[in-house]
Coordinates of C-alpha atoms in Angstrom, one line a residue:
M1 CA 0.0 0.0 0.0
N2 CA 1.4 3.4 -0.9
N3 CA 0.2 7.0 -0.6
E4 CA -0.1 7.5 -4.4
M5 CA -3.0 5.1 -4.3
Y6 CA -5.1 7.5 -2.2
I7 CA -6.7 10.3 -4.2
K8 CA -9.0 13.3 -3.6
E9 CA -9.6 15.2 -6.9
S10 CA -9.6 13.2 -10.1
N11 CA -10.7 13.8 -13.7
Q12 CA -10.1 10.2 -14.7
V13 CA -13.0 8.1 -16.0
Y14 CA -12.5 4.8 -14.2
D15 CA -13.4 1.5 -15.7
A16 CA -15.2 0.6 -12.4
I17 CA -16.3 2.5 -9.3
V18 CA -16.8 0.5 -6.1
V19 CA -18.7 2.3 -3.3
G20 CA -17.8 0.7 0.0
S21 CA -14.7 -1.2 1.2
G22 CA -16.1 -3.9 3.5
L23 CA -16.5 -7.6 2.6
S24 CA -18.4 -6.9 -0.6
G25 CA -16.4 -3.8 -1.7
G26 CA -13.1 -5.4 -1.0
W27 CA -14.0 -8.4 -3.2
A28 CA -15.3 -6.2 -6.0
A29 CA -12.1 -4.1 -6.1
K30 CA -9.9 -7.2 -6.1
E31 CA -11.8 -8.9 -8.9
F32 CA -12.0 -5.8 -11.1
C33 CA -8.3 -5.0 -10.6
E34 CA -7.1 -8.5 -11.3
R35 CA -9.1 -8.4 -14.5
G36 CA -7.2 -5.3 -15.6
L37 CA -9.8 -2.6 -14.9
K38 CA -8.8 0.7 -13.5
T39 CA -10.8 0.8 -10.3
L40 CA -11.8 3.5 -7.8
M41 CA -12.9 2.4 -4.4
I42 CA -14.8 5.1 -2.5
E43 CA -14.9 4.9 1.3
R44 CA -16.8 7.4 3.4
G45 CA -14.5 7.0 6.4
R46 CA -10.8 7.2 7.3
V47 CA -7.9 5.0 6.2
V48 CA -7.1 2.1 8.5
E49 CA -3.8 0.4 7.7
H50 CA -3.3 -3.3 8.4
R51 CA -1.3 -3.8 11.7
K52 CA -0.4 -0.1 12.2
D53 CA -3.9 1.0 13.2
Y54 CA -4.9 -1.9 15.4
I55 CA -4.3 0.2 18.5
G56 CA -6.2 -2.1 20.9
E57 CA -4.6 -5.3 19.7
G58 CA -2.9 -7.3 22.4
V59 CA -3.8 -4.9 25.2
P60 CA -5.3 -6.8 28.1
P61 CA -8.2 -5.3 30.1
W62 CA -6.1 -4.7 33.1
E63 CA -3.8 -2.3 31.2
M64 CA -6.7 -0.2 30.0
P65 CA -7.7 3.0 31.9
M66 CA -11.2 1.6 32.7
R67 CA -10.5 -2.1 32.3
G68 CA -12.1 -2.1 28.8
K69 CA -15.1 -0.1 29.7
V70 CA -16.0 3.1 27.9
D71 CA -16.5 6.4 29.7
N72 CA -20.3 6.9 30.3
I73 CA -20.3 10.4 29.0
L74 CA -18.6 9.3 25.8
L75 CA -21.1 6.4 25.5
E76 CA -24.1 8.7 25.6
Q77 CA -22.7 11.3 23.3
R78 CA -21.1 9.1 20.6
H79 CA -22.0 5.5 21.1
R80 CA -25.5 5.3 22.5
I81 CA -26.5 2.8 19.8
Q82 CA -23.1 1.3 18.9
K83 CA -22.6 0.2 22.5
Q84 CA -25.3 -2.5 22.1
C85 CA -23.0 -4.5 19.8
Y86 CA -21.3 -7.5 21.4
A87 CA -17.9 -6.4 20.0
F88 CA -18.0 -2.8 21.4
N89 CA -15.5 -1.9 24.1
D90 CA -12.7 0.5 24.8
A91 CA -10.3 -1.5 22.6
T92 CA -12.6 -1.6 19.6
K93 CA -14.6 1.6 19.8
H94 CA -12.5 3.4 17.2
F95 CA -13.8 0.9 14.6
F96 CA -17.4 1.9 15.2
G97 CA -19.4 4.8 13.9
N98 CA -20.1 7.9 15.9
D99 CA -23.9 8.0 16.6
R100 CA -23.8 11.8 17.0
D101 CA -22.7 12.3 13.4
L102 CA -24.7 9.5 12.0
P103 CA -28.3 10.2 13.0
Y104 CA -31.4 8.3 11.8
T105 CA -35.0 8.0 12.9
T106 CA -37.4 5.2 13.4
K107 CA -41.2 5.2 12.9
E108 CA -43.2 5.6 16.1
G109 CA -43.6 2.3 17.9
T110 CA -40.5 0.7 16.3
T111 CA -36.9 0.4 17.2
F112 CA -33.9 -0.5 15.0
S113 CA -30.3 -0.6 16.1
W114 CA -28.0 0.3 13.2
I115 CA -24.5 -0.8 13.9
R116 CA -21.9 1.0 11.6
A117 CA -18.2 0.9 11.0
N118 CA -17.2 3.7 8.7
Q119 CA -13.6 3.2 7.8
L120 CA -11.5 1.5 5.2
G121 CA -12.4 -2.2 5.6
G122 CA -15.8 -1.4 7.0
K123 CA -17.4 -4.1 9.1
S124 CA -14.8 -6.6 7.9
M125 CA -12.9 -5.4 10.9
L126 CA -15.7 -6.4 13.2
W127 CA -17.6 -9.3 11.7
H128 CA -17.9 -12.5 13.6
R129 CA -16.5 -14.5 10.7
Q130 CA -19.2 -17.3 10.6
S131 CA -19.1 -18.5 7.0
F132 CA -21.9 -20.7 5.7
R133 CA -23.2 -21.4 2.2
L134 CA -26.9 -21.1 1.5
S135 CA -28.5 -24.2 0.0
D136 CA -31.1 -24.8 -2.7
Y137 CA -33.7 -25.0 0.0
D138 CA -32.9 -21.4 0.8
F139 CA -33.0 -20.2 -2.8
K140 CA -36.3 -22.0 -3.3
A141 CA -37.9 -21.0 0.0
N142 CA -40.6 -18.9 -1.7
T143 CA -41.6 -21.8 -4.0
H144 CA -42.2 -24.0 -0.9
D145 CA -44.4 -21.8 1.1
G146 CA -45.4 -18.9 -1.3
Y147 CA -44.1 -16.2 1.0
G148 CA -42.0 -13.5 -0.6
N149 CA -40.5 -13.5 -4.2
D150 CA -38.4 -16.2 -5.7
W151 CA -34.7 -15.8 -5.9
P152 CA -33.6 -15.6 -9.6
I153 CA -30.7 -17.9 -8.9
R154 CA -30.2 -21.4 -7.6
Y155 CA -27.4 -23.0 -5.6
S156 CA -25.8 -24.4 -8.8
D157 CA -25.5 -20.8 -10.1
I158 CA -23.3 -19.8 -7.2
A159 CA -21.6 -23.0 -6.0
N160 CA -18.4 -22.3 -8.0
W161 CA -18.2 -18.7 -6.7
Y162 CA -18.5 -19.9 -3.1
E163 CA -15.5 -22.1 -3.9
H164 CA -13.6 -19.2 -5.4
V165 CA -14.1 -17.1 -2.3
E166 CA -13.4 -19.9 0.2
K167 CA -10.1 -20.8 -1.3
H168 CA -8.8 -17.2 -1.1
A169 CA -10.4 -16.2 2.3
G170 CA -9.7 -19.5 4.1
I171 CA -12.7 -21.1 5.8
S172 CA -12.3 -23.7 8.6
G173 CA -14.8 -26.5 8.8
A174 CA -15.6 -30.1 8.2
K175 CA -17.5 -31.9 5.5
E176 CA -20.8 -33.0 7.1
G177 CA -22.9 -34.1 4.1
L178 CA -25.9 -32.0 5.1
E179 CA -28.3 -31.1 2.3
Q180 CA -29.3 -27.9 4.0
L181 CA -25.7 -26.7 4.6
P182 CA -23.5 -27.5 1.5
D183 CA -19.9 -28.5 2.1
S184 CA -16.8 -27.0 0.5
D185 CA -13.9 -29.0 -1.0
F186 CA -11.5 -26.4 0.3
F187 CA -12.2 -26.3 4.1
L188 CA -9.2 -25.8 6.4
P189 CA -9.3 -28.1 9.4
P190 CA -12.0 -27.2 11.8
F191 CA -11.4 -26.0 15.4
E192 CA -11.7 -28.9 17.9
M193 CA -14.7 -29.5 20.1
T194 CA -14.1 -29.8 23.8
K195 CA -14.7 -33.1 25.6
P196 CA -18.1 -32.0 27.0
E197 CA -19.2 -30.8 23.5
I198 CA -18.3 -34.2 22.0
D199 CA -20.4 -35.9 24.6
I200 CA -23.3 -33.4 24.2
K201 CA -23.2 -33.8 20.5
A202 CA -23.6 -37.6 20.8
A203 CA -26.5 -37.2 23.2
I204 CA -28.3 -34.7 21.1
E205 CA -27.9 -36.6 17.9
K206 CA -29.0 -39.9 19.5
A207 CA -32.2 -38.3 20.8
F208 CA -32.8 -36.1 17.7
P209 CA -31.4 -37.9 14.6
D210 CA -32.5 -35.0 12.4
R211 CA -30.3 -32.5 14.3
K212 CA -26.5 -32.6 13.8
M213 CA -24.2 -30.6 16.0
I214 CA -21.1 -29.5 14.1
M215 CA -18.2 -27.1 14.6
G216 CA -19.0 -23.7 13.2
R217 CA -17.4 -22.8 9.9
M218 CA -15.2 -19.7 10.3
A219 CA -13.0 -17.5 8.2
H220 CA -10.0 -18.3 10.3
L221 CA -6.7 -19.8 9.1
T222 CA -6.4 -23.0 11.2
K223 CA -3.8 -24.3 8.7
P224 CA -2.8 -21.7 6.1
T225 CA -2.3 -22.8 2.5
E226 CA 0.5 -21.4 0.4
L227 CA -1.9 -18.9 -1.1
H228 CA -2.7 -17.5 2.4
I229 CA 1.0 -17.3 3.2
Q230 CA 1.6 -15.4 0.0
Q231 CA -1.0 -12.9 1.2
G232 CA 1.1 -12.3 4.3
R233 CA -1.3 -14.2 6.5
V234 CA -0.4 -16.8 9.1
Q235 CA -2.2 -19.3 11.5
C236 CA -4.9 -18.2 13.9
Q237 CA -3.5 -17.9 17.4
A238 CA -6.9 -18.6 19.1
R239 CA -6.8 -15.4 21.1
N240 CA -10.5 -14.5 20.4
E241 CA -9.7 -10.8 20.3
C242 CA -10.5 -10.5 16.6
Q243 CA -12.4 -7.3 16.7
K244 CA -9.3 -5.5 17.9
G245 CA -7.7 -6.2 14.6
C246 CA -5.4 -9.1 13.8
S247 CA -1.9 -8.4 12.7
F248 CA -1.5 -12.1 11.9
G249 CA -4.1 -11.7 9.2
A250 CA -5.5 -14.9 10.6
Y251 CA -9.1 -14.0 10.1
F252 CA -10.3 -12.7 6.7
S253 CA -10.8 -9.0 6.3
T254 CA -10.4 -6.4 3.5
Q255 CA -7.1 -5.2 5.1
S256 CA -5.5 -8.6 5.4
S257 CA -6.6 -10.1 2.1
T258 CA -8.6 -8.5 -0.7
L259 CA -7.2 -5.0 -0.5
P260 CA -3.5 -6.0 -0.8
A261 CA -4.4 -8.2 -3.7
A262 CA -6.2 -5.3 -5.5
A263 CA -3.3 -2.9 -4.7
A264 CA -0.7 -5.3 -6.0
T265 CA -2.1 -5.0 -9.6
G266 CA -1.4 -1.3 -9.8
N267 CA -5.0 -0.8 -10.9
L268 CA -6.5 0.5 -7.7
H269 CA -7.1 4.0 -6.4
I270 CA -9.0 4.8 -3.2
A271 CA -10.9 7.9 -2.3
P272 CA -11.2 7.8 1.5
N273 CA -13.3 10.3 3.6
S274 CA -15.7 10.6 0.7
V275 CA -19.3 10.4 1.7
V276 CA -21.4 9.4 -1.3
H277 CA -24.3 11.8 -1.7
S278 CA -25.9 10.3 -4.8
L279 CA -25.3 8.7 -8.2
I280 CA -25.0 10.8 -11.4
Y281 CA -27.5 9.5 -13.9
D282 CA -27.6 10.5 -17.6
E283 CA -31.1 10.6 -19.1
K284 CA -29.8 10.3 -22.6
S285 CA -27.6 7.2 -22.3
K286 CA -29.8 5.8 -19.5
Q287 CA -26.7 4.9 -17.5
V288 CA -25.0 6.0 -14.3
Q289 CA -22.0 8.2 -15.1
G290 CA -20.5 8.5 -11.7
V291 CA -21.0 9.5 -8.1
R292 CA -21.3 12.8 -6.1
V293 CA -19.5 12.9 -2.8
I294 CA -19.2 15.2 0.1
D295 CA -15.8 15.4 1.8
N296 CA -16.1 13.9 5.3
D297 CA -14.1 16.7 6.9
S298 CA -14.3 19.9 4.8
L299 CA -17.9 19.2 3.4
E300 CA -16.7 20.2 0.0
E301 CA -18.5 18.6 -3.0
R302 CA -16.7 16.6 -5.7
E303 CA -17.5 14.1 -8.4
Y304 CA -16.0 10.8 -9.7
F305 CA -16.8 9.2 -13.0
G306 CA -16.8 5.6 -14.1
K307 CA -18.1 3.2 -16.7
V308 CA -19.7 0.8 -14.2
V309 CA -20.7 1.4 -10.6
F310 CA -20.9 -1.3 -7.9
L311 CA -22.8 -0.3 -4.7
C312 CA -21.3 -2.2 -1.8
A313 CA -22.0 0.3 1.0
S314 CA -24.1 -2.1 3.2
T315 CA -27.8 -2.8 2.9
L316 CA -28.9 0.5 4.4
G317 CA -26.0 2.5 3.1
S318 CA -26.6 1.5 -0.5
T319 CA -30.3 2.0 -0.2
Q320 CA -29.9 5.5 1.2
I321 CA -27.7 6.4 -1.8
M322 CA -30.2 5.0 -4.2
L323 CA -33.2 6.7 -2.6
N324 CA -31.3 10.0 -2.6
S325 CA -30.4 9.7 -6.4
T326 CA -33.4 11.2 -8.1
S327 CA -34.0 12.3 -11.6
Q328 CA -36.7 12.8 -14.2
S329 CA -36.7 9.1 -14.9
F330 CA -36.5 8.0 -11.3
P331 CA -38.2 10.6 -9.0
N332 CA -38.5 8.1 -6.2
G333 CA -34.9 6.8 -6.2
I334 CA -32.6 5.5 -8.9
A335 CA -33.4 2.1 -10.5
N336 CA -36.8 2.1 -8.6
S337 CA -39.3 1.7 -11.4
S338 CA -40.7 -1.2 -9.4
G339 CA -41.3 0.9 -6.3
V340 CA -39.9 -1.7 -4.0
L341 CA -36.6 0.0 -3.2
G342 CA -36.4 0.3 0.6
H343 CA -39.0 -2.3 1.2
Y344 CA -38.6 -5.9 2.6
L345 CA -36.0 -5.0 5.2
M346 CA -34.9 -8.1 7.1
D347 CA -32.5 -9.1 9.9
H348 CA -31.8 -12.3 11.8
N349 CA -33.6 -12.9 15.1
Y350 CA -31.3 -13.8 18.0
N351 CA -34.0 -13.5 20.7
A352 CA -34.0 -17.0 22.3
K353 CA -31.6 -19.1 24.2
A354 CA -31.2 -21.8 26.8
Y355 CA -28.2 -22.5 29.0
G356 CA -27.1 -24.4 32.1
D357 CA -24.3 -26.2 34.0
I358 CA -22.5 -29.3 32.8
P359 CA -21.9 -31.6 35.7
G360 CA -18.5 -33.2 36.0
Y361 CA -15.5 -32.8 33.7
E362 CA -13.5 -31.1 36.5
E363 CA -10.2 -32.5 35.0
E364 CA -11.0 -31.3 31.5
Y365 CA -9.9 -28.0 30.0
Y366 CA -9.0 -26.6 26.6
K367 CA -6.1 -24.7 25.1
G368 CA -6.5 -21.1 23.8
R369 CA -9.7 -19.1 23.3
R370 CA -11.5 -20.6 20.3
P371 CA -13.0 -17.7 18.2
G372 CA -16.3 -19.5 17.6
G373 CA -18.5 -22.3 18.7
I374 CA -20.7 -25.2 17.7
Y375 CA -23.6 -24.9 15.3
I376 CA -26.8 -26.9 14.8
P377 CA -28.0 -26.1 11.3
N378 CA -31.7 -25.5 10.5
F379 CA -33.5 -28.8 10.8
Q380 CA -36.8 -27.3 9.5
Y381 CA -35.5 -26.5 6.1
E382 CA -38.2 -28.4 4.4
P383 CA -41.9 -27.4 4.9
K384 CA -42.8 -30.9 5.9
K385 CA -40.1 -30.8 8.7
G386 CA -41.2 -27.4 9.9
S387 CA -43.4 -26.2 12.7
K388 CA -47.1 -25.8 12.2
K389 CA -47.1 -22.5 14.1
Y390 CA -44.7 -20.5 11.8
L391 CA -42.9 -20.5 8.4
R392 CA -39.2 -21.2 7.9
G393 CA -36.9 -22.1 10.7
Y394 CA -33.8 -21.3 12.8
A395 CA -30.3 -22.5 13.6
L396 CA -28.8 -22.9 17.0
A397 CA -25.3 -21.9 18.0
G398 CA -23.3 -21.9 21.2
G399 CA -20.8 -24.1 23.0
A400 CA -19.2 -25.2 26.2
Y401 CA -16.8 -23.3 28.3
R402 CA -15.4 -23.1 31.9
E403 CA -16.1 -20.1 34.0
G404 CA -13.0 -18.0 34.5
W405 CA -11.9 -14.8 36.3
R406 CA -14.3 -12.7 34.2
E407 CA -17.3 -14.5 35.5
N408 CA -16.0 -14.6 39.1
A409 CA -15.0 -10.9 39.1
S410 CA -18.5 -9.8 39.9
N411 CA -19.1 -12.4 42.7
K412 CA -19.1 -11.3 46.3
G413 CA -16.3 -12.4 48.6
F414 CA -12.9 -11.6 50.1
G415 CA -9.9 -13.2 51.5
R416 CA -7.6 -16.1 50.5
D417 CA -10.4 -18.6 49.6
F418 CA -12.1 -16.0 47.4
K419 CA -8.8 -15.2 45.6
D420 CA -8.2 -18.9 45.1
S421 CA -11.6 -19.4 43.6
I422 CA -11.0 -16.6 41.1
S423 CA -7.7 -18.0 40.0
S424 CA -9.1 -21.5 39.5
A425 CA -11.3 -22.7 36.7
G426 CA -15.0 -22.7 37.5
K427 CA -18.0 -24.7 36.4
W428 CA -18.5 -26.0 32.9
K429 CA -21.4 -24.2 31.1
F430 CA -23.2 -24.8 27.9
N431 CA -25.5 -22.7 25.9
L432 CA -27.6 -22.7 22.7
S433 CA -28.8 -19.5 21.1
A434 CA -31.2 -19.2 18.2
Q435 CA -30.6 -17.5 14.8
G436 CA -34.0 -17.3 13.2
E437 CA -35.1 -16.4 9.7
M438 CA -37.1 -13.2 9.3
L439 CA -39.8 -13.1 6.6
P440 CA -39.5 -10.5 3.8
R441 CA -42.5 -8.1 4.5
Y442 CA -43.3 -5.1 2.4
E443 CA -44.2 -3.0 5.4
N444 CA -40.7 -3.3 6.9
T445 CA -39.1 -0.3 5.2
V446 CA -36.4 2.4 5.0
Q447 CA -37.1 5.7 3.5
L448 CA -35.6 9.2 3.4
H449 CA -36.9 11.5 6.2
P450 CA -38.8 14.4 4.6
T451 CA -37.0 17.1 6.6
L452 CA -34.1 15.8 8.7
K453 CA -30.6 15.7 7.3
D454 CA -27.2 14.8 8.5
K455 CA -24.1 17.0 8.7
W456 CA -23.3 16.3 5.0
G457 CA -26.7 17.5 3.9
I458 CA -28.0 14.0 3.1
P459 CA -31.5 13.1 4.2
Q460 CA -31.5 10.8 7.2
L461 CA -33.0 7.4 6.9
E462 CA -36.3 6.7 8.6
I463 CA -36.6 3.0 9.5
N464 CA -39.9 1.2 10.1
C465 CA -39.1 -2.4 11.0
R466 CA -40.6 -4.8 13.6
W467 CA -40.8 -8.5 14.3
S468 CA -44.0 -10.2 13.1
S469 CA -45.9 -12.9 15.0
N470 CA -44.1 -15.4 12.8
E471 CA -40.7 -14.4 14.3
L472 CA -42.1 -14.1 17.8
D473 CA -43.7 -17.6 17.7
M474 CA -40.4 -19.0 16.2
M475 CA -38.4 -17.7 19.1
K476 CA -40.7 -19.2 21.7
D477 CA -40.3 -22.5 20.0
A478 CA -36.6 -22.1 19.7
A479 CA -36.2 -21.6 23.4
D480 CA -38.4 -24.6 24.2
T481 CA -36.5 -26.7 21.7
A482 CA -33.1 -25.7 23.0
E483 CA -34.2 -26.5 26.5
K484 CA -35.3 -30.0 25.5
M485 CA -32.0 -30.6 23.8
L486 CA -30.1 -29.5 26.9
K487 CA -32.1 -31.8 29.1
V488 CA -31.3 -34.9 27.0
A489 CA -27.6 -33.9 27.1
G490 CA -27.7 -33.9 30.9
I491 CA -27.3 -30.2 31.4
E492 CA -28.4 -29.0 34.9
N493 CA -29.9 -25.8 36.2
I494 CA -31.3 -25.0 32.8
K495 CA -32.7 -21.5 32.1
K496 CA -34.3 -20.3 29.0
T497 CA -35.0 -16.8 27.8
V498 CA -37.0 -15.1 25.1
T499 CA -36.4 -11.4 24.6
Q500 CA -37.5 -8.8 22.1
K501 CA -34.3 -7.0 21.3
P502 CA -34.9 -4.9 18.2
P503 CA -33.9 -5.8 14.6
G504 CA -30.5 -4.6 13.6
L505 CA -28.4 -6.1 16.4
A506 CA -27.7 -9.3 14.4
I507 CA -26.0 -6.8 12.0
H508 CA -27.3 -8.8 9.1
E509 CA -29.5 -6.2 7.4
L510 CA -30.9 -7.6 4.2
G511 CA -33.4 -7.2 1.4
T512 CA -34.1 -3.5 0.5
A513 CA -33.0 -3.7 -3.1
R514 CA -33.9 -7.3 -3.7
M515 CA -33.1 -9.6 -6.6
G516 CA -35.9 -11.1 -8.7
R517 CA -37.0 -12.3 -12.1
D518 CA -39.8 -9.7 -12.5
P519 CA -38.7 -6.0 -12.8
K520 CA -42.1 -5.1 -11.5
T521 CA -41.4 -6.6 -8.1
S522 CA -37.6 -6.4 -7.7
V523 CA -34.7 -4.0 -8.2
L524 CA -32.0 -6.4 -9.4
N525 CA -31.7 -9.3 -11.8
G526 CA -29.9 -12.6 -11.2
F527 CA -26.5 -11.0 -11.7
N528 CA -27.1 -8.2 -9.2
Q529 CA -27.6 -5.8 -12.1
S530 CA -30.3 -3.2 -12.0
H531 CA -33.3 -4.1 -14.1
D532 CA -33.5 -0.4 -15.1
I533 CA -29.8 0.6 -15.6
N534 CA -27.4 -1.8 -17.1
N535 CA -24.2 -0.4 -15.6
L536 CA -25.4 -0.3 -12.0
F537 CA -24.9 -3.3 -9.7
V538 CA -25.7 -3.8 -6.0
T539 CA -24.0 -6.7 -4.3
D540 CA -24.3 -6.2 -0.5
G541 CA -27.0 -7.5 1.7
S542 CA -29.7 -5.4 0.1
C543 CA -29.9 -7.8 -2.8
F544 CA -31.2 -10.7 -0.7
S545 CA -34.7 -12.0 -1.6
S546 CA -35.0 -13.8 1.7
S547 CA -32.8 -14.1 4.8
A548 CA -32.4 -17.8 5.3
V549 CA -30.9 -18.6 8.7
Q550 CA -27.2 -18.7 7.8
N551 CA -24.9 -15.8 8.4
P552 CA -24.9 -14.0 5.1
S553 CA -21.4 -12.7 4.6
L554 CA -20.0 -15.6 2.6
T555 CA -22.9 -15.2 0.2
F556 CA -22.3 -11.4 -0.1
M557 CA -18.8 -12.2 -1.2
A558 CA -19.7 -15.0 -3.7
L559 CA -22.5 -12.9 -5.3
T560 CA -20.0 -10.0 -5.6
V561 CA -17.4 -12.0 -7.5
R562 CA -20.1 -13.5 -9.8
A563 CA -21.5 -10.1 -10.6
V564 CA -18.0 -8.7 -11.3
V565 CA -17.2 -11.5 -13.8
F566 CA -20.6 -10.9 -15.5
A567 CA -20.0 -7.2 -15.6
V568 CA -16.5 -7.5 -17.1
K569 CA -17.9 -9.8 -19.8
E570 CA -20.7 -7.4 -20.6
I571 CA -18.2 -4.5 -20.9
K572 CA -16.0 -6.5 -23.2
N573 CA -18.9 -7.5 -25.4
G574 CA -20.1 -3.8 -25.6
R575 CA -23.4 -4.3 -23.8
I576 CA -22.4 -1.9 -21.0

């Protein structure tokens, strides 16, 4: 990476413009650059350099001023919403957005927690790295129950692109032969289960043959290949401090993998601190010519031009840009002839869990801090296997662990015995948490606020999103089901909870510029290309037709690569 790559003013007409630098944007830039296209990546936030800017990495809580906690005044002023994220603390707060400068509103009676990471690398710095393929059951979900629109692609259309991404990124996991969770031929070795987990797995699978407990599939280099070593990445150290940044490059991020690959071609330029205001649309050619940006600091306006534009700014970010790009042809937002832009917002539902104590195993422990846990894939993936109370299904994730000083730090006590108890391993615990599918519903929307704007003069988003009875019934069932599974596994002192934390906290926003076969009911075709504008593509989560239950990031990446390959072919053939 060199300073000449970063630009501010430019009169160049780029072959490709990529808006956003997270998981999708990083892949788009890499694939365009490696195919010889002069590419401009636009990022609204600051530059974050790999290794250099991981200021919280390796710093233990006891060496931080407030032991990892964030000052209460700072929390309320800047991070009132961001602090709800599991990854937010004093060592990671610099990777999160500033709520004061990033306002949005919600419709009366609704709540939505929008977690943002506006810097080079985006949320690839913070994601939880769970990497699962969708199956044909997910791409055909609508055809099974009639809810929502049909995806314009099937598993066979994307399988090779999953493989392409997995080889480069490095995904640990094991072949399980499950039809609802396709395997990869390029898995790195999975992390190991603990002895209690092995026994719990056996008990659950014996009692419930349709439910398989596997090790989660994670974007971590358990055994790097030569390709990963060439990227400058090495083996995961099992520190489980990933959101602080990883100088080992052991987990996949834009900084550690796709950005260096794109930069190595000499075809990449980056415009940081450039907040995209809107797209520039030409009525005569019926194409997007470029983007308008506002300087993050000076608030000066400037424009960049390109032959093809890929929006990878996150589901809500890309939708905000599209809604704010109006013209004679598209008075309600660019590429919105269908009128569905901003509708069908989804997120995953994490509002149910069950947990308890594992008796015995006092002589058992484990090495390191594994950066993920076990996973029980959706066992209701076929309608005939599903509940009669709700549509679709859920996965369960969790794991076993021994209590340590963190858990005991809040216990009451003093003296030698108390100190000894803190320095010794505590009870074994086990938990299962749900990850439920959210149905695509027209009334779950984002739109531009009619009067309120942010500091860059861009209309704020107004979000109207709530769980339906389908999601609420699903979480009640998930908690009951998890409890039953823990009982057959011999777990004691079981507790189950069902909450109603708002959408957004899964950080899996999806669906507001969805793909579809019919231009009257969707924004994008099967290659993530706008039905209305042939040189405009959207490849982040907004393109999803349904949410499935799997973490969506691997699918973002695979769809992005597939769309780039298609776009390059269309450019070469003169159709763009």
